[in-house]
C-alpha cells in the first residue's frame, strides 16, 4: 500500500512538472524581427507605431512579444546579412522598414514560413512586393507611406502662390523614387506645375545637383527617398544658397528649423497601420488576403517654420496665417 501511494505521489509530481513545463512554454513570448534600413526619425516613428498597435491588439512588448531590432545604416549591401541574422532567430514575423529592405526580405524569406509585414514603402506594386493595391502576396503585405501628391501640390500652391516649376530630386535606382516621379508627372499639370527632375544617385553629388536647379525651378519638393531624406540638411543648405524654397515630405526638418515647410504623412500612424496588419497575421490570417494599407488624407499634416521661411526670404501668405500649422 505504501509503495502504491508513493508511486501515485511520484506520478502526480511528474505530471505536475510536465504541466508546468507546458505552461512555461505557452507563456514564452512571440519573437518578431525588425529590419530597418537606418536610424532616422520617420523610420523610428514607424517602428514605435508598429509596437503600439500590436500592444493595443493584445501583443504587449516584454510579455506577449519580444523584438530583435537591426539596421544597416542605409547600406543596402548589408541588408541580406541582416535578414539572415533575424531569420536565424526563427521569428514568427519580420517587420521590414523601407522598400529596399522589404524587397530583399521578400526574396530571402520566400518559402520560409516567416511572414513579412512592410512599411515606409511608397509604391509596393511598382516595387513588386504585392501584385496589386487590392491584395498582398505570398507571405507578405504591409502599410505604405504613399503621400497624396495632389494634396501636397495644393498646399505648395497655397504656400507659394506664384510658383510654377517644381524641382524633384530623386534616386533613379530606387523604386520608390521612380514611382513617385511618375505620379508627380501625371498630377503636376492639373495643379498648374511643371516638373523639373534631377537624378541623385550619390550623396556626394547633392550640393551640385540641387545647385543646378537654380533659375530653373520656383520650389523643390523633398520626397520620401532613402537617398534624399537622410541628407535633407544638405539639400536645404544648397537650396537656400540657390534661393529656392523647399517643401519636404517629412516634418522633422521643419521642426528643427532648416526646411521652410512640409506636407507629411504621420509615420507613427503608418507604423500603426502595419502593426494592425501584423496582429491579424499573428492571429492566423493569411498575408496574401490582406490588401496593403495606404494613408488616408487625414494621416497627412502641414507644417511651416517661421525661422526657415525667413531664412529662405519667403513670407507666409495671409491665407495660411490661421492654419494652426506654423512653428517658430
PDB file of N, CA, C and O in Angstrom, residues 72-134:
ATOM      1  N   UNK A  72      21.066  48.784 -41.043  1.00  0.00           N
ATOM      2  CA  UNK A  72      22.334  48.716 -41.777  1.00  0.00           C
ATOM      3  C   UNK A  72      22.924  50.096 -42.047  1.00  0.00           C
ATOM      4  O   UNK A  72      23.824  50.225 -42.882  1.00  0.00           O
ATOM      5  N   UNK A  73      22.428  51.116 -41.351  1.00  0.00           N
ATOM      6  CA  UNK A  73      22.915  52.484 -41.567  1.00  0.00           C
ATOM      7  C   UNK A  73      22.822  52.872 -43.045  1.00  0.00           C
ATOM      8  O   UNK A  73      23.720  53.506 -43.602  1.00  0.00           O
ATOM      9  N   UNK A  74      21.725  52.448 -43.678  1.00  0.00           N
ATOM     10  CA  UNK A  74      21.408  52.774 -45.072  1.00  0.00           C
ATOM     11  C   UNK A  74      22.400  52.171 -46.073  1.00  0.00           C
ATOM     12  O   UNK A  74      22.546  52.671 -47.183  1.00  0.00           O
ATOM     13  N   UNK A  75      23.033  51.086 -45.680  1.00  0.00           N
ATOM     14  CA  UNK A  75      23.939  50.373 -46.590  1.00  0.00           C
ATOM     15  C   UNK A  75      23.189  49.153 -47.128  1.00  0.00           C
ATOM     16  O   UNK A  75      23.028  48.145 -46.432  1.00  0.00           O
ATOM     17  N   UNK A  76      22.747  49.234 -48.384  1.00  0.00           N
ATOM     18  CA  UNK A  76      21.944  48.159 -48.978  1.00  0.00           C
ATOM     19  C   UNK A  76      22.714  46.850 -49.074  1.00  0.00           C
ATOM     20  O   UNK A  76      22.121  45.767 -49.027  1.00  0.00           O
ATOM     21  N   UNK A  77      24.031  46.922 -49.201  1.00  0.00           N
ATOM     22  CA  UNK A  77      24.826  45.703 -49.346  1.00  0.00           C
ATOM     23  C   UNK A  77      24.800  44.832 -48.092  1.00  0.00           C
ATOM     24  O   UNK A  77      25.095  43.638 -48.153  1.00  0.00           O
ATOM     25  N   UNK A  78      24.450  45.439 -46.947  1.00  0.00           N
ATOM     26  CA  UNK A  78      24.430  44.696 -45.688  1.00  0.00           C
ATOM     27  C   UNK A  78      23.055  44.130 -45.354  1.00  0.00           C
ATOM     28  O   UNK A  78      22.907  43.386 -44.372  1.00  0.00           O
ATOM     29  N   UNK A  79      22.040  44.459 -46.154  1.00  0.00           N
ATOM     30  CA  UNK A  79      20.676  44.023 -45.842  1.00  0.00           C
ATOM     31  C   UNK A  79      20.534  42.496 -45.866  1.00  0.00           C
ATOM     32  O   UNK A  79      19.916  41.924 -44.952  1.00  0.00           O
ATOM     33  N   UNK A  80      21.064  41.773 -46.877  1.00  0.00           N
ATOM     34  CA  UNK A  80      20.918  40.305 -46.853  1.00  0.00           C
ATOM     35  C   UNK A  80      21.465  39.681 -45.572  1.00  0.00           C
ATOM     36  O   UNK A  80      20.867  38.759 -45.014  1.00  0.00           O
ATOM     37  N   UNK A  81      22.591  40.185 -45.099  1.00  0.00           N
ATOM     38  CA  UNK A  81      23.187  39.671 -43.863  1.00  0.00           C
ATOM     39  C   UNK A  81      22.278  39.947 -42.669  1.00  0.00           C
ATOM     40  O   UNK A  81      22.104  39.093 -41.795  1.00  0.00           O
ATOM     41  N   UNK A  82      21.684  41.139 -42.644  1.00  0.00           N
ATOM     42  CA  UNK A  82      20.772  41.487 -41.549  1.00  0.00           C
ATOM     43  C   UNK A  82      19.557  40.558 -41.541  1.00  0.00           C
ATOM     44  O   UNK A  82      19.152  40.063 -40.472  1.00  0.00           O
ATOM     45  N   UNK A  83      18.985  40.318 -42.701  1.00  0.00           N
ATOM     46  CA  UNK A  83      17.813  39.438 -42.798  1.00  0.00           C
ATOM     47  C   UNK A  83      18.169  38.021 -42.367  1.00  0.00           C
ATOM     48  O   UNK A  83      17.405  37.359 -41.648  1.00  0.00           O
ATOM     49  N   UNK A  84      19.347  37.553 -42.777  1.00  0.00           N
ATOM     50  CA  UNK A  84      19.775  36.197 -42.418  1.00  0.00           C
ATOM     51  C   UNK A  84      19.924  36.049 -40.905  1.00  0.00           C
ATOM     52  O   UNK A  84      19.539  35.019 -40.327  1.00  0.00           O
ATOM     53  N   UNK A  85      20.453  37.058 -40.238  1.00  0.00           N
ATOM     54  CA  UNK A  85      20.614  37.003 -38.780  1.00  0.00           C
ATOM     55  C   UNK A  85      19.263  36.979 -38.074  1.00  0.00           C
ATOM     56  O   UNK A  85      19.061  36.249 -37.101  1.00  0.00           O
ATOM     57  N   UNK A  86      18.331  37.794 -38.584  1.00  0.00           N
ATOM     58  CA  UNK A  86      16.995  37.805 -37.988  1.00  0.00           C
ATOM     59  C   UNK A  86      16.300  36.458 -38.211  1.00  0.00           C
ATOM     60  O   UNK A  86      15.639  35.937 -37.314  1.00  0.00           O
ATOM     61  N   UNK A  87      16.459  35.894 -39.408  1.00  0.00           N
ATOM     62  CA  UNK A  87      15.824  34.611 -39.712  1.00  0.00           C
ATOM     63  C   UNK A  87      16.369  33.497 -38.813  1.00  0.00           C
ATOM     64  O   UNK A  87      15.620  32.593 -38.421  1.00  0.00           O
ATOM     65  N   UNK A  88      17.646  33.589 -38.468  1.00  0.00           N
ATOM     66  CA  UNK A  88      18.271  32.556 -37.633  1.00  0.00           C
ATOM     67  C   UNK A  88      17.628  32.475 -36.249  1.00  0.00           C
ATOM     68  O   UNK A  88      17.702  31.434 -35.592  1.00  0.00           O
ATOM     69  N   UNK A  89      16.982  33.546 -35.824  1.00  0.00           N
ATOM     70  CA  UNK A  89      16.306  33.544 -34.519  1.00  0.00           C
ATOM     71  C   UNK A  89      14.904  32.943 -34.597  1.00  0.00           C
ATOM     72  O   UNK A  89      14.201  32.874 -33.593  1.00  0.00           O
ATOM     73  N   UNK A  90      14.496  32.527 -35.803  1.00  0.00           N
ATOM     74  CA  UNK A  90      13.195  31.889 -36.041  1.00  0.00           C
ATOM     75  C   UNK A  90      12.037  32.735 -35.508  1.00  0.00           C
ATOM     76  O   UNK A  90      11.226  32.268 -34.693  1.00  0.00           O
ATOM     77  N   UNK A  91      11.923  33.951 -35.979  1.00  0.00           N
ATOM     78  CA  UNK A  91      10.813  34.802 -35.536  1.00  0.00           C
ATOM     79  C   UNK A  91       9.499  34.348 -36.139  1.00  0.00           C
ATOM     80  O   UNK A  91       9.474  33.653 -37.167  1.00  0.00           O
ATOM     81  N   UNK A  92       8.411  34.741 -35.512  1.00  0.00           N
ATOM     82  CA  UNK A  92       7.083  34.438 -36.049  1.00  0.00           C
ATOM     83  C   UNK A  92       6.725  35.389 -37.180  1.00  0.00           C
ATOM     84  O   UNK A  92       5.816  35.117 -37.975  1.00  0.00           O
ATOM     85  N   UNK A  93       7.460  36.518 -37.255  1.00  0.00           N
ATOM     86  CA  UNK A  93       7.131  37.546 -38.240  1.00  0.00           C
ATOM     87  C   UNK A  93       8.320  38.491 -38.334  1.00  0.00           C
ATOM     88  O   UNK A  93       9.035  38.701 -37.350  1.00  0.00           O
ATOM     89  N   UNK A  94       8.536  39.055 -39.527  1.00  0.00           N
ATOM     90  CA  UNK A  94       9.577  40.069 -39.703  1.00  0.00           C
ATOM     91  C   UNK A  94       8.936  41.352 -40.228  1.00  0.00           C
ATOM     92  O   UNK A  94       8.164  41.326 -41.197  1.00  0.00           O
ATOM     93  N   UNK A  95       9.247  42.442 -39.577  1.00  0.00           N
ATOM     94  CA  UNK A  95       8.747  43.778 -39.950  1.00  0.00           C
ATOM     95  C   UNK A  95       9.869  44.493 -40.679  1.00  0.00           C
ATOM     96  O   UNK A  95      10.960  44.694 -40.142  1.00  0.00           O
ATOM     97  N   UNK A  96       9.631  44.866 -41.940  1.00  0.00           N
ATOM     98  CA  UNK A  96      10.670  45.480 -42.763  1.00  0.00           C
ATOM     99  C   UNK A  96      10.352  46.950 -43.024  1.00  0.00           C
ATOM    100  O   UNK A  96       9.224  47.292 -43.378  1.00  0.00           O
ATOM    101  N   UNK A  97      11.359  47.793 -42.856  1.00  0.00           N
ATOM    102  CA  UNK A  97      11.162  49.237 -42.965  1.00  0.00           C
ATOM    103  C   UNK A  97      11.932  49.779 -44.155  1.00  0.00           C
ATOM    104  O   UNK A  97      13.161  49.699 -44.187  1.00  0.00           O
ATOM    105  N   UNK A  98      11.228  50.304 -45.128  1.00  0.00           N
ATOM    106  CA  UNK A  98      11.675  50.871 -46.418  1.00  0.00           C
ATOM    107  C   UNK A  98      11.575  49.837 -47.534  1.00  0.00           C
ATOM    108  O   UNK A  98      11.558  48.618 -47.303  1.00  0.00           O
ATOM    109  N   UNK A  99      11.557  50.343 -48.745  1.00  0.00           N
ATOM    110  CA  UNK A  99      11.420  49.490 -49.926  1.00  0.00           C
ATOM    111  C   UNK A  99      12.616  48.564 -50.145  1.00  0.00           C
ATOM    112  O   UNK A  99      12.427  47.354 -50.343  1.00  0.00           O
ATOM    113  N   UNK A 100      13.862  49.064 -50.136  1.00  0.00           N
ATOM    114  CA  UNK A 100      14.983  48.145 -50.396  1.00  0.00           C
ATOM    115  C   UNK A 100      15.037  46.976 -49.419  1.00  0.00           C
ATOM    116  O   UNK A 100      15.276  45.834 -49.822  1.00  0.00           O
ATOM    117  N   UNK A 101      14.808  47.250 -48.143  1.00  0.00           N
ATOM    118  CA  UNK A 101      14.838  46.187 -47.142  1.00  0.00           C
ATOM    119  C   UNK A 101      13.711  45.186 -47.402  1.00  0.00           C
ATOM    120  O   UNK A 101      13.906  43.966 -47.327  1.00  0.00           O
ATOM    121  N   UNK A 102      12.533  45.696 -47.718  1.00  0.00           N
ATOM    122  CA  UNK A 102      11.372  44.822 -47.949  1.00  0.00           C
ATOM    123  C   UNK A 102      11.566  43.947 -49.183  1.00  0.00           C
ATOM    124  O   UNK A 102      11.191  42.765 -49.189  1.00  0.00           O
ATOM    125  N   UNK A 103      12.157  44.514 -50.237  1.00  0.00           N
ATOM    126  CA  UNK A 103      12.394  43.732 -51.459  1.00  0.00           C
ATOM    127  C   UNK A 103      13.354  42.577 -51.192  1.00  0.00           C
ATOM    128  O   UNK A 103      13.121  41.444 -51.640  1.00  0.00           O
ATOM    129  N   UNK A 104      14.425  42.857 -50.471  1.00  0.00           N
ATOM    130  CA  UNK A 104      15.415  41.818 -50.185  1.00  0.00           C
ATOM    131  C   UNK A 104      14.825  40.764 -49.242  1.00  0.00           C
ATOM    132  O   UNK A 104      15.049  39.563 -49.411  1.00  0.00           O
ATOM    133  N   UNK A 105      14.060  41.222 -48.249  1.00  0.00           N
ATOM    134  CA  UNK A 105      13.449  40.285 -47.297  1.00  0.00           C
ATOM    135  C   UNK A 105      12.445  39.373 -47.989  1.00  0.00           C
ATOM    136  O   UNK A 105      12.363  38.174 -47.671  1.00  0.00           O
ATOM    137  N   UNK A 106      11.674  39.926 -48.917  1.00  0.00           N
ATOM    138  CA  UNK A 106      10.685  39.096 -49.619  1.00  0.00           C
ATOM    139  C   UNK A 106      11.374  37.931 -50.326  1.00  0.00           C
ATOM    140  O   UNK A 106      10.926  36.774 -50.235  1.00  0.00           O
ATOM    141  N   UNK A 107      12.466  38.231 -50.997  1.00  0.00           N
ATOM    142  CA  UNK A 107      13.197  37.195 -51.718  1.00  0.00           C
ATOM    143  C   UNK A 107      13.872  36.223 -50.760  1.00  0.00           C
ATOM    144  O   UNK A 107      13.807  35.001 -50.933  1.00  0.00           O
ATOM    145  N   UNK A 108      14.509  36.751 -49.721  1.00  0.00           N
ATOM    146  CA  UNK A 108      15.277  35.915 -48.797  1.00  0.00           C
ATOM    147  C   UNK A 108      14.392  34.993 -47.963  1.00  0.00           C
ATOM    148  O   UNK A 108      14.786  33.876 -47.633  1.00  0.00           O
ATOM    149  N   UNK A 109      13.199  35.453 -47.621  1.00  0.00           N
ATOM    150  CA  UNK A 109      12.325  34.682 -46.728  1.00  0.00           C
ATOM    151  C   UNK A 109      11.241  33.901 -47.469  1.00  0.00           C
ATOM    152  O   UNK A 109      10.404  33.255 -46.830  1.00  0.00           O
ATOM    153  N   UNK A 110      11.250  33.957 -48.773  1.00  0.00           N
ATOM    154  CA  UNK A 110      10.251  33.213 -49.558  1.00  0.00           C
ATOM    155  C   UNK A 110      10.316  31.723 -49.229  1.00  0.00           C
ATOM    156  O   UNK A 110      11.389  31.115 -49.246  1.00  0.00           O
ATOM    157  N   UNK A 111       9.174  31.146 -48.903  1.00  0.00           N
ATOM    158  CA  UNK A 111       9.105  29.722 -48.598  1.00  0.00           C
ATOM    159  C   UNK A 111       9.562  29.352 -47.199  1.00  0.00           C
ATOM    160  O   UNK A 111       9.540  28.174 -46.835  1.00  0.00           O
ATOM    161  N   UNK A 112       9.962  30.330 -46.388  1.00  0.00           N
ATOM    162  CA  UNK A 112      10.463  30.045 -45.042  1.00  0.00           C
ATOM    163  C   UNK A 112       9.341  29.872 -44.021  1.00  0.00           C
ATOM    164  O   UNK A 112       9.563  29.364 -42.922  1.00  0.00           O
ATOM    165  N   UNK A 113       8.143  30.313 -44.383  1.00  0.00           N
ATOM    166  CA  UNK A 113       7.036  30.281 -43.437  1.00  0.00           C
ATOM    167  C   UNK A 113       7.022  31.470 -42.498  1.00  0.00           C
ATOM    168  O   UNK A 113       6.172  31.551 -41.606  1.00  0.00           O
ATOM    169  N   UNK A 114       7.972  32.393 -42.687  1.00  0.00           N
ATOM    170  CA  UNK A 114       8.033  33.603 -41.860  1.00  0.00           C
ATOM    171  C   UNK A 114       7.395  34.752 -42.643  1.00  0.00           C
ATOM    172  O   UNK A 114       7.953  35.208 -43.647  1.00  0.00           O
ATOM    173  N   UNK A 115       6.224  35.231 -42.230  1.00  0.00           N
ATOM    174  CA  UNK A 115       5.577  36.319 -42.964  1.00  0.00           C
ATOM    175  C   UNK A 115       6.333  37.637 -42.809  1.00  0.00           C
ATOM    176  O   UNK A 115       6.991  37.887 -41.797  1.00  0.00           O
ATOM    177  N   UNK A 116       6.233  38.468 -43.836  1.00  0.00           N
ATOM    178  CA  UNK A 116       6.868  39.786 -43.855  1.00  0.00           C
ATOM    179  C   UNK A 116       5.779  40.856 -43.881  1.00  0.00           C
ATOM    180  O   UNK A 116       4.868  40.809 -44.710  1.00  0.00           O
ATOM    181  N   UNK A 117       5.884  41.824 -42.979  1.00  0.00           N
ATOM    182  CA  UNK A 117       4.996  42.984 -42.979  1.00  0.00           C
ATOM    183  C   UNK A 117       5.874  44.198 -43.253  1.00  0.00           C
ATOM    184  O   UNK A 117       6.780  44.502 -42.475  1.00  0.00           O
ATOM    185  N   UNK A 118       5.618  44.889 -44.346  1.00  0.00           N
ATOM    186  CA  UNK A 118       6.475  46.028 -44.712  1.00  0.00           C
ATOM    187  C   UNK A 118       5.852  47.354 -44.306  1.00  0.00           C
ATOM    188  O   UNK A 118       4.653  47.469 -44.055  1.00  0.00           O
ATOM    189  N   UNK A 119       6.709  48.376 -44.262  1.00  0.00           N
ATOM    190  CA  UNK A 119       6.253  49.748 -44.047  1.00  0.00           C
ATOM    191  C   UNK A 119       7.233  50.708 -44.704  1.00  0.00           C
ATOM    192  O   UNK A 119       8.318  50.302 -45.145  1.00  0.00           O
ATOM    193  N   UNK A 120       6.838  52.010 -44.749  1.00  0.00           N
ATOM    194  CA  UNK A 120       7.674  53.044 -45.384  1.00  0.00           C
ATOM    195  C   UNK A 120       8.000  52.671 -46.822  1.00  0.00           C
ATOM    196  O   UNK A 120       9.110  52.891 -47.309  1.00  0.00           O
ATOM    197  N   UNK A 121       7.038  52.106 -47.510  1.00  0.00           N
ATOM    198  CA  UNK A 121       7.134  51.754 -48.925  1.00  0.00           C
ATOM    199  C   UNK A 121       6.146  52.645 -49.676  1.00  0.00           C
ATOM    200  O   UNK A 121       4.965  52.659 -49.344  1.00  0.00           O
ATOM    201  N   UNK A 122       6.636  53.387 -50.650  1.00  0.00           N
ATOM    202  CA  UNK A 122       5.766  54.328 -51.350  1.00  0.00           C
ATOM    203  C   UNK A 122       4.829  53.632 -52.326  1.00  0.00           C
ATOM    204  O   UNK A 122       3.640  53.905 -52.362  1.00  0.00           O
ATOM    205  N   UNK A 123       5.375  52.724 -53.134  1.00  0.00           N
ATOM    206  CA  UNK A 123       4.550  52.023 -54.126  1.00  0.00           C
ATOM    207  C   UNK A 123       4.893  50.535 -54.110  1.00  0.00           C
ATOM    208  O   UNK A 123       5.818  50.100 -54.803  1.00  0.00           O
ATOM    209  N   UNK A 124       4.183  49.739 -53.317  1.00  0.00           N
ATOM    210  CA  UNK A 124       4.501  48.311 -53.203  1.00  0.00           C
ATOM    211  C   UNK A 124       4.245  47.521 -54.480  1.00  0.00           C
ATOM    212  O   UNK A 124       4.825  46.455 -54.666  1.00  0.00           O
ATOM    213  N   UNK A 125       3.402  48.054 -55.362  1.00  0.00           N
ATOM    214  CA  UNK A 125       3.148  47.362 -56.635  1.00  0.00           C
ATOM    215  C   UNK A 125       4.338  47.559 -57.567  1.00  0.00           C
ATOM    216  O   UNK A 125       4.867  46.605 -58.144  1.00  0.00           O
ATOM    217  N   UNK A 126       4.793  48.817 -57.711  1.00  0.00           N
ATOM    218  CA  UNK A 126       5.959  49.102 -58.555  1.00  0.00           C
ATOM    219  C   UNK A 126       7.206  48.403 -58.023  1.00  0.00           C
ATOM    220  O   UNK A 126       8.075  47.988 -58.794  1.00  0.00           O
ATOM    221  N   UNK A 127       7.260  48.241 -56.697  1.00  0.00           N
ATOM    222  CA  UNK A 127       8.411  47.567 -56.083  1.00  0.00           C
ATOM    223  C   UNK A 127       8.302  46.048 -56.155  1.00  0.00           C
ATOM    224  O   UNK A 127       9.200  45.336 -55.686  1.00  0.00           O
ATOM    225  N   UNK A 128       7.185  45.560 -56.736  1.00  0.00           N
ATOM    226  CA  UNK A 128       6.939  44.123 -56.895  1.00  0.00           C
ATOM    227  C   UNK A 128       6.851  43.379 -55.550  1.00  0.00           C
ATOM    228  O   UNK A 128       7.207  42.202 -55.446  1.00  0.00           O
ATOM    229  N   UNK A 129       6.371  44.078 -54.547  1.00  0.00           N
ATOM    230  CA  UNK A 129       6.141  43.439 -53.253  1.00  0.00           C
ATOM    231  C   UNK A 129       4.778  42.765 -53.216  1.00  0.00           C
ATOM    232  O   UNK A 129       4.607  41.720 -52.585  1.00  0.00           O
ATOM    233  N   UNK A 130       3.796  43.375 -53.875  1.00  0.00           N
ATOM    234  CA  UNK A 130       2.446  42.826 -53.979  1.00  0.00           C
ATOM    235  C   UNK A 130       1.975  42.979 -55.421  1.00  0.00           C
ATOM    236  O   UNK A 130       2.458  43.845 -56.154  1.00  0.00           O
ATOM    237  N   UNK A 131       1.039  42.134 -55.855  1.00  0.00           N
ATOM    238  CA  UNK A 131       0.599  42.188 -57.252  1.00  0.00           C
ATOM    239  C   UNK A 131      -0.310  43.363 -57.573  1.00  0.00           C
ATOM    240  O   UNK A 131      -0.412  43.785 -58.721  1.00  0.00           O
ATOM    241  N   UNK A 132      -1.012  43.887 -56.562  1.00  0.00           N
ATOM    242  CA  UNK A 132      -1.933  45.000 -56.791  1.00  0.00           C
ATOM    243  C   UNK A 132      -2.201  45.721 -55.479  1.00  0.00           C
ATOM    244  O   UNK A 132      -1.787  45.264 -54.404  1.00  0.00           O
ATOM    245  N   UNK A 133      -2.908  46.838 -55.577  1.00  0.00           N
ATOM    246  CA  UNK A 133      -3.286  47.579 -54.372  1.00  0.00           C
ATOM    247  C   UNK A 133      -4.374  46.856 -53.583  1.00  0.00           C
ATOM    248  O   UNK A 133      -4.652  47.212 -52.440  1.00  0.00           O
ATOM    249  N   UNK A 134      -4.967  45.851 -54.191  1.00  0.00           N
ATOM    250  CA  UNK A 134      -6.102  45.165 -53.571  1.00  0.00           C
ATOM    251  C   UNK A 134      -5.729  43.879 -52.843  1.00  0.00           C
ATOM    252  O   UNK A 134      -6.591  43.259 -52.202  1.00  0.00           O
TER     253      UNK A 134
END
